[in-house]
């Protein structure tokens, strides 16, 4: 098992944001995490990436514990994420945003980089080639010299994913990647996520409020409500689960209206 989350709980004051949450993610698996506002979805991402430390529980990536690790250390271990609210370096170019993210992969010394030694130049060339390949994959290569703030909203979302991918993660966490996108952009994003999963051979954990999007994309879903897992299974199983229907829409709603 690539990612193992065992009985994780976290409270803020008297409010419990996560309650004994457990989940496993296999290599190359695509798992969706859904739930109403305030369910604890982004809190889980923050726990996984070291922004918060759980009050109790265990998290392992490739058999190694993530507890007590700082966010940059967890990234170096193989976990990368995007954010619900876009966090690009707005005054930097598209290219610079991606290259900055790959900085931790540079093994040459600062002196070697400053003196432009052959090994350092070769290393920079490899990283730049990989960055350009990703930008091309996401149809952003022609805009690599544009400031990130000048990209359309949908392209800013895609740039965040590119910036995460350039760190070569084993697990990619996508926090509402389709937010603010139109129908055409969402279809394109869906194909890109499937392509990422296939070509990069990585696991993806995805939060999304667009039920049609996530149920069409993810073979398995976990549903959170007030920090507690209330359902897990295929989209069809989740769609028909009375606890899920009640959490989202109330008991009397038609079953097929959820993600249908």
PDB file of C-alpha atoms in Angstrom:
ATOM      1  CA  UNK A   1       0.000   0.000   0.000  1.00  0.00           C
ATOM      2  CA  UNK A   2       1.445   3.370  -0.994  1.00  0.00           C
ATOM      3  CA  UNK A   3      -0.396   5.725   1.390  1.00  0.00           C
ATOM      4  CA  UNK A   4      -1.789   4.503   4.709  1.00  0.00           C
ATOM      5  CA  UNK A   5      -3.881   6.719   6.991  1.00  0.00           C
ATOM      6  CA  UNK A   6      -4.842   5.082  10.287  1.00  0.00           C
ATOM      7  CA  UNK A   7      -7.294   6.496  12.863  1.00  0.00           C
ATOM      8  CA  UNK A   8      -6.345  10.151  12.396  1.00  0.00           C
ATOM      9  CA  UNK A   9      -8.147  12.707  14.543  1.00  0.00           C
ATOM     10  CA  UNK A  10      -7.711  16.446  14.841  1.00  0.00           C
ATOM     11  CA  UNK A  11      -9.551  19.028  16.928  1.00  0.00           C
ATOM     12  CA  UNK A  12      -9.521  22.818  16.881  1.00  0.00           C
ATOM     13  CA  UNK A  13     -10.633  23.949  20.312  1.00  0.00           C
ATOM     14  CA  UNK A  14     -13.845  22.047  20.968  1.00  0.00           C
ATOM     15  CA  UNK A  15     -14.486  21.290  17.294  1.00  0.00           C
ATOM     16  CA  UNK A  16     -13.328  17.941  15.969  1.00  0.00           C
ATOM     17  CA  UNK A  17     -12.328  18.386  12.326  1.00  0.00           C
ATOM     18  CA  UNK A  18     -11.328  14.736  11.772  1.00  0.00           C
ATOM     19  CA  UNK A  19     -12.608  11.734  13.700  1.00  0.00           C
ATOM     20  CA  UNK A  20     -10.679   8.458  13.503  1.00  0.00           C
ATOM     21  CA  UNK A  21     -10.206   8.829   9.766  1.00  0.00           C
ATOM     22  CA  UNK A  22      -8.644   5.847   7.998  1.00  0.00           C
ATOM     23  CA  UNK A  23      -7.968   5.266   4.318  1.00  0.00           C
ATOM     24  CA  UNK A  24      -5.535   3.474   2.027  1.00  0.00           C
ATOM     25  CA  UNK A  25      -4.355   4.532  -1.394  1.00  0.00           C
ATOM     26  CA  UNK A  26      -2.651   2.120  -3.731  1.00  0.00           C
ATOM     27  CA  UNK A  27       0.002   3.088  -6.262  1.00  0.00           C
ATOM     28  CA  UNK A  28      -1.631   4.533  -9.421  1.00  0.00           C
ATOM     29  CA  UNK A  29      -5.085   4.614  -7.756  1.00  0.00           C
ATOM     30  CA  UNK A  30      -7.479   7.521  -8.302  1.00  0.00           C
ATOM     31  CA  UNK A  31      -9.564   8.182  -5.189  1.00  0.00           C
ATOM     32  CA  UNK A  32     -12.173  10.898  -4.719  1.00  0.00           C
ATOM     33  CA  UNK A  33     -12.923  12.555  -1.394  1.00  0.00           C
ATOM     34  CA  UNK A  34     -16.263  14.345  -1.157  1.00  0.00           C
ATOM     35  CA  UNK A  35     -18.508  15.850   1.486  1.00  0.00           C
ATOM     36  CA  UNK A  36     -20.508  18.982   2.318  1.00  0.00           C
ATOM     37  CA  UNK A  37     -18.810  22.258   3.216  1.00  0.00           C
ATOM     38  CA  UNK A  38     -17.033  21.949   6.542  1.00  0.00           C
ATOM     39  CA  UNK A  39     -16.805  18.158   6.280  1.00  0.00           C
ATOM     40  CA  UNK A  40     -13.039  18.120   6.905  1.00  0.00           C
ATOM     41  CA  UNK A  41     -11.779  17.489   3.375  1.00  0.00           C
ATOM     42  CA  UNK A  42      -9.167  20.236   3.154  1.00  0.00           C
ATOM     43  CA  UNK A  43      -8.247  19.610   6.793  1.00  0.00           C
ATOM     44  CA  UNK A  44      -7.306  16.077   5.769  1.00  0.00           C
ATOM     45  CA  UNK A  45      -5.076  17.437   2.997  1.00  0.00           C
ATOM     46  CA  UNK A  46      -3.426  19.781   5.495  1.00  0.00           C
ATOM     47  CA  UNK A  47      -2.763  16.857   7.830  1.00  0.00           C
ATOM     48  CA  UNK A  48      -1.321  14.744   5.023  1.00  0.00           C
ATOM     49  CA  UNK A  49       1.041  17.514   3.926  1.00  0.00           C
ATOM     50  CA  UNK A  50       2.282  18.524   7.379  1.00  0.00           C
ATOM     51  CA  UNK A  51       0.444  21.836   7.705  1.00  0.00           C
ATOM     52  CA  UNK A  52      -1.319  20.351  10.745  1.00  0.00           C
ATOM     53  CA  UNK A  53      -0.207  17.502  12.960  1.00  0.00           C
ATOM     54  CA  UNK A  54      -2.968  15.074  13.969  1.00  0.00           C
ATOM     55  CA  UNK A  55      -3.847  14.702  17.639  1.00  0.00           C
ATOM     56  CA  UNK A  56      -3.641  10.967  17.164  1.00  0.00           C
ATOM     57  CA  UNK A  57      -3.250   8.428  14.381  1.00  0.00           C
ATOM     58  CA  UNK A  58      -0.592   7.414  11.894  1.00  0.00           C
ATOM     59  CA  UNK A  59       0.212   8.355   8.298  1.00  0.00           C
ATOM     60  CA  UNK A  60       2.702   6.411   6.200  1.00  0.00           C
ATOM     61  CA  UNK A  61       3.902   7.027   2.670  1.00  0.00           C
ATOM     62  CA  UNK A  62       5.757   4.103   1.148  1.00  0.00           C
ATOM     63  CA  UNK A  63       6.120   2.638   4.628  1.00  0.00           C
ATOM     64  CA  UNK A  64       7.695   5.786   6.133  1.00  0.00           C
ATOM     65  CA  UNK A  65       5.880   7.829   8.752  1.00  0.00           C
ATOM     66  CA  UNK A  66       4.931  11.405   7.882  1.00  0.00           C
ATOM     67  CA  UNK A  67       4.260  12.425  11.463  1.00  0.00           C
ATOM     68  CA  UNK A  68       6.403  15.300  12.650  1.00  0.00           C
ATOM     69  CA  UNK A  69       7.619  16.078   9.141  1.00  0.00           C
ATOM     70  CA  UNK A  70       7.516  19.605   7.732  1.00  0.00           C
ATOM     71  CA  UNK A  71       5.638  20.296   4.468  1.00  0.00           C
ATOM     72  CA  UNK A  72       8.813  20.564   2.374  1.00  0.00           C
ATOM     73  CA  UNK A  73      10.091  17.294   3.825  1.00  0.00           C
ATOM     74  CA  UNK A  74       6.833  15.541   2.963  1.00  0.00           C
ATOM     75  CA  UNK A  75       7.073  16.936  -0.564  1.00  0.00           C
ATOM     76  CA  UNK A  76      10.580  15.516  -0.889  1.00  0.00           C
ATOM     77  CA  UNK A  77       9.244  12.145   0.310  1.00  0.00           C
ATOM     78  CA  UNK A  78       6.795  12.093  -2.572  1.00  0.00           C
ATOM     79  CA  UNK A  79       3.634  14.057  -1.730  1.00  0.00           C
ATOM     80  CA  UNK A  80       2.548  17.120  -3.730  1.00  0.00           C
ATOM     81  CA  UNK A  81      -0.644  19.142  -3.694  1.00  0.00           C
ATOM     82  CA  UNK A  82      -2.640  21.933  -5.240  1.00  0.00           C
ATOM     83  CA  UNK A  83      -4.821  24.335  -3.269  1.00  0.00           C
ATOM     84  CA  UNK A  84      -8.494  25.247  -3.196  1.00  0.00           C
ATOM     85  CA  UNK A  85      -7.449  28.903  -3.432  1.00  0.00           C
ATOM     86  CA  UNK A  86      -4.816  29.266  -6.134  1.00  0.00           C
ATOM     87  CA  UNK A  87      -1.356  29.944  -4.674  1.00  0.00           C
ATOM     88  CA  UNK A  88       0.829  30.727  -7.644  1.00  0.00           C
ATOM     89  CA  UNK A  89       3.680  33.232  -7.613  1.00  0.00           C
ATOM     90  CA  UNK A  90       1.603  35.774  -9.483  1.00  0.00           C
ATOM     91  CA  UNK A  91       4.467  38.159 -10.338  1.00  0.00           C
ATOM     92  CA  UNK A  92       6.640  35.373 -11.747  1.00  0.00           C
ATOM     93  CA  UNK A  93       6.354  33.881 -15.208  1.00  0.00           C
ATOM     94  CA  UNK A  94       4.716  30.547 -15.917  1.00  0.00           C
ATOM     95  CA  UNK A  95       8.128  29.019 -16.555  1.00  0.00           C
ATOM     96  CA  UNK A  96       9.590  30.449 -13.349  1.00  0.00           C
ATOM     97  CA  UNK A  97       6.703  29.066 -11.271  1.00  0.00           C
ATOM     98  CA  UNK A  98       7.476  25.564 -12.499  1.00  0.00           C
ATOM     99  CA  UNK A  99      11.259  25.792 -12.227  1.00  0.00           C
ATOM    100  CA  UNK A 100      11.092  27.131  -8.668  1.00  0.00           C
ATOM    101  CA  UNK A 101       9.033  24.101  -7.689  1.00  0.00           C
ATOM    102  CA  UNK A 102      11.712  21.767  -9.059  1.00  0.00           C
ATOM    103  CA  UNK A 103      14.496  23.503  -7.135  1.00  0.00           C
ATOM    104  CA  UNK A 104      14.706  20.862  -4.391  1.00  0.00           C
ATOM    105  CA  UNK A 105      15.649  18.263  -7.009  1.00  0.00           C
ATOM    106  CA  UNK A 106      18.904  20.064  -7.826  1.00  0.00           C
ATOM    107  CA  UNK A 107      21.867  18.145  -6.401  1.00  0.00           C
ATOM    108  CA  UNK A 108      24.648  20.482  -7.596  1.00  0.00           C
ATOM    109  CA  UNK A 109      26.128  22.886  -5.058  1.00  0.00           C
ATOM    110  CA  UNK A 110      25.408  26.592  -5.111  1.00  0.00           C
ATOM    111  CA  UNK A 111      29.046  27.174  -6.120  1.00  0.00           C
ATOM    112  CA  UNK A 112      28.711  24.784  -9.075  1.00  0.00           C
ATOM    113  CA  UNK A 113      25.537  26.519 -10.186  1.00  0.00           C
ATOM    114  CA  UNK A 114      27.130  29.973  -9.835  1.00  0.00           C
ATOM    115  CA  UNK A 115      30.225  28.953 -11.795  1.00  0.00           C
ATOM    116  CA  UNK A 116      28.048  27.261 -14.419  1.00  0.00           C
ATOM    117  CA  UNK A 117      29.944  23.988 -14.234  1.00  0.00           C
ATOM    118  CA  UNK A 118      29.081  21.267 -16.723  1.00  0.00           C
ATOM    119  CA  UNK A 119      27.284  18.969 -14.288  1.00  0.00           C
ATOM    120  CA  UNK A 120      25.210  21.839 -12.940  1.00  0.00           C
ATOM    121  CA  UNK A 121      24.336  23.019 -16.446  1.00  0.00           C
ATOM    122  CA  UNK A 122      23.373  19.491 -17.460  1.00  0.00           C
ATOM    123  CA  UNK A 123      21.163  19.173 -14.387  1.00  0.00           C
ATOM    124  CA  UNK A 124      19.444  22.493 -15.108  1.00  0.00           C
ATOM    125  CA  UNK A 125      18.935  21.428 -18.708  1.00  0.00           C
ATOM    126  CA  UNK A 126      17.209  18.199 -17.644  1.00  0.00           C
ATOM    127  CA  UNK A 127      14.898  20.016 -15.221  1.00  0.00           C
ATOM    128  CA  UNK A 128      14.044  22.654 -17.818  1.00  0.00           C
ATOM    129  CA  UNK A 129      13.278  19.993 -20.418  1.00  0.00           C
ATOM    130  CA  UNK A 130      10.964  18.205 -17.970  1.00  0.00           C
ATOM    131  CA  UNK A 131       9.253  21.491 -17.070  1.00  0.00           C
ATOM    132  CA  UNK A 132       8.705  22.348 -20.724  1.00  0.00           C
ATOM    133  CA  UNK A 133       7.331  18.872 -21.375  1.00  0.00           C
ATOM    134  CA  UNK A 134       4.741  19.318 -18.641  1.00  0.00           C
ATOM    135  CA  UNK A 135       3.808  22.790 -19.816  1.00  0.00           C
ATOM    136  CA  UNK A 136       3.337  21.404 -23.315  1.00  0.00           C
ATOM    137  CA  UNK A 137       1.185  18.583 -21.984  1.00  0.00           C
ATOM    138  CA  UNK A 138      -1.091  21.168 -20.333  1.00  0.00           C
ATOM    139  CA  UNK A 139      -1.087  23.492 -23.383  1.00  0.00           C
ATOM    140  CA  UNK A 140       0.836  26.166 -21.476  1.00  0.00           C
ATOM    141  CA  UNK A 141       4.183  26.084 -23.246  1.00  0.00           C
ATOM    142  CA  UNK A 142       3.350  28.994 -25.549  1.00  0.00           C
ATOM    143  CA  UNK A 143       2.568  31.096 -22.471  1.00  0.00           C
ATOM    144  CA  UNK A 144       5.676  30.190 -20.503  1.00  0.00           C
ATOM    145  CA  UNK A 145       6.972  33.777 -20.513  1.00  0.00           C
ATOM    146  CA  UNK A 146       3.647  35.278 -19.398  1.00  0.00           C
ATOM    147  CA  UNK A 147       3.204  36.350 -15.790  1.00  0.00           C
ATOM    148  CA  UNK A 148       1.128  33.815 -13.895  1.00  0.00           C
ATOM    149  CA  UNK A 149      -1.356  36.517 -12.899  1.00  0.00           C
ATOM    150  CA  UNK A 150      -2.147  37.159 -16.564  1.00  0.00           C
ATOM    151  CA  UNK A 151      -3.272  33.604 -17.293  1.00  0.00           C
ATOM    152  CA  UNK A 152      -6.995  32.872 -17.572  1.00  0.00           C
ATOM    153  CA  UNK A 153      -8.394  31.295 -14.415  1.00  0.00           C
ATOM    154  CA  UNK A 154      -8.579  27.793 -15.880  1.00  0.00           C
ATOM    155  CA  UNK A 155      -4.948  27.974 -16.995  1.00  0.00           C
ATOM    156  CA  UNK A 156      -3.892  29.118 -13.529  1.00  0.00           C
ATOM    157  CA  UNK A 157      -5.525  25.967 -12.178  1.00  0.00           C
ATOM    158  CA  UNK A 158      -3.587  23.874 -14.679  1.00  0.00           C
ATOM    159  CA  UNK A 159      -0.331  25.644 -13.836  1.00  0.00           C
ATOM    160  CA  UNK A 160      -0.781  24.675 -10.188  1.00  0.00           C
ATOM    161  CA  UNK A 161      -1.013  21.031 -11.235  1.00  0.00           C
ATOM    162  CA  UNK A 162       2.103  21.352 -13.411  1.00  0.00           C
ATOM    163  CA  UNK A 163       3.973  22.937 -10.504  1.00  0.00           C
ATOM    164  CA  UNK A 164       3.023  19.993  -8.285  1.00  0.00           C
ATOM    165  CA  UNK A 165       3.916  17.385 -10.915  1.00  0.00           C
ATOM    166  CA  UNK A 166       7.396  18.768 -11.558  1.00  0.00           C
ATOM    167  CA  UNK A 167       8.370  17.657  -8.036  1.00  0.00           C
ATOM    168  CA  UNK A 168       7.841  14.050  -9.252  1.00  0.00           C
ATOM    169  CA  UNK A 169       5.364  12.984  -6.559  1.00  0.00           C
ATOM    170  CA  UNK A 170       4.245   9.474  -5.759  1.00  0.00           C
ATOM    171  CA  UNK A 171       0.932  10.883  -4.513  1.00  0.00           C
ATOM    172  CA  UNK A 172      -0.764  13.951  -5.969  1.00  0.00           C
ATOM    173  CA  UNK A 173      -3.415  15.741  -3.893  1.00  0.00           C
ATOM    174  CA  UNK A 174      -5.819  17.861  -5.943  1.00  0.00           C
ATOM    175  CA  UNK A 175      -7.965  20.267  -3.920  1.00  0.00           C
ATOM    176  CA  UNK A 176     -10.981  21.202  -6.073  1.00  0.00           C
ATOM    177  CA  UNK A 177      -9.039  21.329  -9.358  1.00  0.00           C
ATOM    178  CA  UNK A 178     -12.192  21.996 -11.424  1.00  0.00           C
ATOM    179  CA  UNK A 179     -13.385  24.951  -9.318  1.00  0.00           C
ATOM    180  CA  UNK A 180     -14.315  27.927 -11.477  1.00  0.00           C
ATOM    181  CA  UNK A 181     -13.904  26.049 -14.751  1.00  0.00           C
ATOM    182  CA  UNK A 182     -16.515  25.933 -17.492  1.00  0.00           C
ATOM    183  CA  UNK A 183     -17.866  22.686 -18.937  1.00  0.00           C
ATOM    184  CA  UNK A 184     -15.277  22.502 -21.720  1.00  0.00           C
ATOM    185  CA  UNK A 185     -12.396  23.157 -19.328  1.00  0.00           C
ATOM    186  CA  UNK A 186     -13.681  20.499 -16.939  1.00  0.00           C
ATOM    187  CA  UNK A 187     -13.807  17.884 -19.702  1.00  0.00           C
ATOM    188  CA  UNK A 188     -10.259  18.763 -20.711  1.00  0.00           C
ATOM    189  CA  UNK A 189      -9.124  18.581 -17.069  1.00  0.00           C
ATOM    190  CA  UNK A 190     -10.740  15.175 -16.627  1.00  0.00           C
ATOM    191  CA  UNK A 191      -8.780  13.801 -19.584  1.00  0.00           C
ATOM    192  CA  UNK A 192      -5.582  15.380 -18.253  1.00  0.00           C
ATOM    193  CA  UNK A 193      -5.992  13.809 -14.819  1.00  0.00           C
ATOM    194  CA  UNK A 194      -6.516  10.371 -16.358  1.00  0.00           C
ATOM    195  CA  UNK A 195      -3.469  10.940 -18.551  1.00  0.00           C
ATOM    196  CA  UNK A 196      -1.394  11.970 -15.533  1.00  0.00           C
ATOM    197  CA  UNK A 197      -2.449   8.842 -13.682  1.00  0.00           C
ATOM    198  CA  UNK A 198      -1.532   6.655 -16.642  1.00  0.00           C
ATOM    199  CA  UNK A 199       1.680   8.280 -17.878  1.00  0.00           C
ATOM    200  CA  UNK A 200       3.225   9.204 -14.536  1.00  0.00           C
ATOM    201  CA  UNK A 201       2.072   6.078 -12.699  1.00  0.00           C
ATOM    202  CA  UNK A 202       1.155   8.049  -9.574  1.00  0.00           C
ATOM    203  CA  UNK A 203      -1.684   7.877  -7.090  1.00  0.00           C
ATOM    204  CA  UNK A 204      -4.171  10.748  -7.014  1.00  0.00           C
ATOM    205  CA  UNK A 205      -6.430  11.830  -4.156  1.00  0.00           C
ATOM    206  CA  UNK A 206      -8.941  14.406  -5.301  1.00  0.00           C
ATOM    207  CA  UNK A 207     -11.368  16.733  -3.512  1.00  0.00           C
ATOM    208  CA  UNK A 208     -14.158  18.114  -5.646  1.00  0.00           C
ATOM    209  CA  UNK A 209     -17.581  19.729  -5.146  1.00  0.00           C
ATOM    210  CA  UNK A 210     -18.745  19.079  -8.702  1.00  0.00           C
ATOM    211  CA  UNK A 211     -20.450  15.747  -8.151  1.00  0.00           C
ATOM    212  CA  UNK A 212     -20.838  14.926 -11.828  1.00  0.00           C
ATOM    213  CA  UNK A 213     -17.120  15.558 -12.362  1.00  0.00           C
ATOM    214  CA  UNK A 214     -15.871  13.461  -9.456  1.00  0.00           C
ATOM    215  CA  UNK A 215     -18.306  10.596  -9.973  1.00  0.00           C
ATOM    216  CA  UNK A 216     -17.406  10.357 -13.642  1.00  0.00           C
ATOM    217  CA  UNK A 217     -13.690  10.412 -12.868  1.00  0.00           C
ATOM    218  CA  UNK A 218     -13.052   8.412  -9.683  1.00  0.00           C
ATOM    219  CA  UNK A 219     -13.701   4.646  -9.426  1.00  0.00           C
ATOM    220  CA  UNK A 220     -13.766   4.874  -5.608  1.00  0.00           C
ATOM    221  CA  UNK A 221     -15.060   7.584  -3.296  1.00  0.00           C
ATOM    222  CA  UNK A 222     -14.842   8.409   0.400  1.00  0.00           C
ATOM    223  CA  UNK A 223     -17.515  10.653   1.879  1.00  0.00           C
ATOM    224  CA  UNK A 224     -16.813  12.838   4.913  1.00  0.00           C
ATOM    225  CA  UNK A 225     -19.327  14.657   7.089  1.00  0.00           C
ATOM    226  CA  UNK A 226     -18.191  16.652  10.127  1.00  0.00           C
ATOM    227  CA  UNK A 227     -14.821  14.901   9.986  1.00  0.00           C
ATOM    228  CA  UNK A 228     -16.303  11.403  10.026  1.00  0.00           C
ATOM    229  CA  UNK A 229     -16.351   8.892   7.178  1.00  0.00           C
ATOM    230  CA  UNK A 230     -20.007   8.165   6.453  1.00  0.00           C
ATOM    231  CA  UNK A 231     -19.621   6.163   3.236  1.00  0.00           C
ATOM    232  CA  UNK A 232     -17.050   4.559   0.956  1.00  0.00           C
ATOM    233  CA  UNK A 233     -17.426   2.729  -2.315  1.00  0.00           C
ATOM    234  CA  UNK A 234     -18.086   3.112  -6.008  1.00  0.00           C
ATOM    235  CA  UNK A 235     -19.881   6.212  -7.301  1.00  0.00           C
ATOM    236  CA  UNK A 236     -23.063   4.182  -7.712  1.00  0.00           C
ATOM    237  CA  UNK A 237     -22.885   2.879  -4.136  1.00  0.00           C
ATOM    238  CA  UNK A 238     -22.217   6.352  -2.772  1.00  0.00           C
ATOM    239  CA  UNK A 239     -24.959   7.943  -4.873  1.00  0.00           C
ATOM    240  CA  UNK A 240     -27.556   5.601  -3.363  1.00  0.00           C
ATOM    241  CA  UNK A 241     -26.307   5.736   0.223  1.00  0.00           C
ATOM    242  CA  UNK A 242     -29.030   7.302   2.443  1.00  0.00           C
ATOM    243  CA  UNK A 243     -26.448   8.862   4.792  1.00  0.00           C
ATOM    244  CA  UNK A 244     -24.795  10.621   1.872  1.00  0.00           C
ATOM    245  CA  UNK A 245     -28.103  11.886   0.508  1.00  0.00           C
ATOM    246  CA  UNK A 246     -29.077  13.189   3.943  1.00  0.00           C
ATOM    247  CA  UNK A 247     -25.697  14.866   4.492  1.00  0.00           C
ATOM    248  CA  UNK A 248     -25.877  16.708   1.183  1.00  0.00           C
ATOM    249  CA  UNK A 249     -29.516  17.325   0.447  1.00  0.00           C
ATOM    250  CA  UNK A 250     -31.828  16.048   3.183  1.00  0.00           C
ATOM    251  CA  UNK A 251     -33.644  12.756   3.570  1.00  0.00           C
ATOM    252  CA  UNK A 252     -36.502  13.412   1.139  1.00  0.00           C
ATOM    253  CA  UNK A 253     -34.404  14.208  -1.920  1.00  0.00           C
ATOM    254  CA  UNK A 254     -34.592  11.873  -4.901  1.00  0.00           C
ATOM    255  CA  UNK A 255     -31.718   9.393  -4.863  1.00  0.00           C
ATOM    256  CA  UNK A 256     -30.701   9.937  -8.490  1.00  0.00           C
ATOM    257  CA  UNK A 257     -30.368  13.687  -8.035  1.00  0.00           C
ATOM    258  CA  UNK A 258     -26.976  13.268  -6.329  1.00  0.00           C
ATOM    259  CA  UNK A 259     -24.423  13.297  -9.104  1.00  0.00           C
ATOM    260  CA  UNK A 260     -26.959  12.058 -11.612  1.00  0.00           C
TER     261      UNK A 260
END
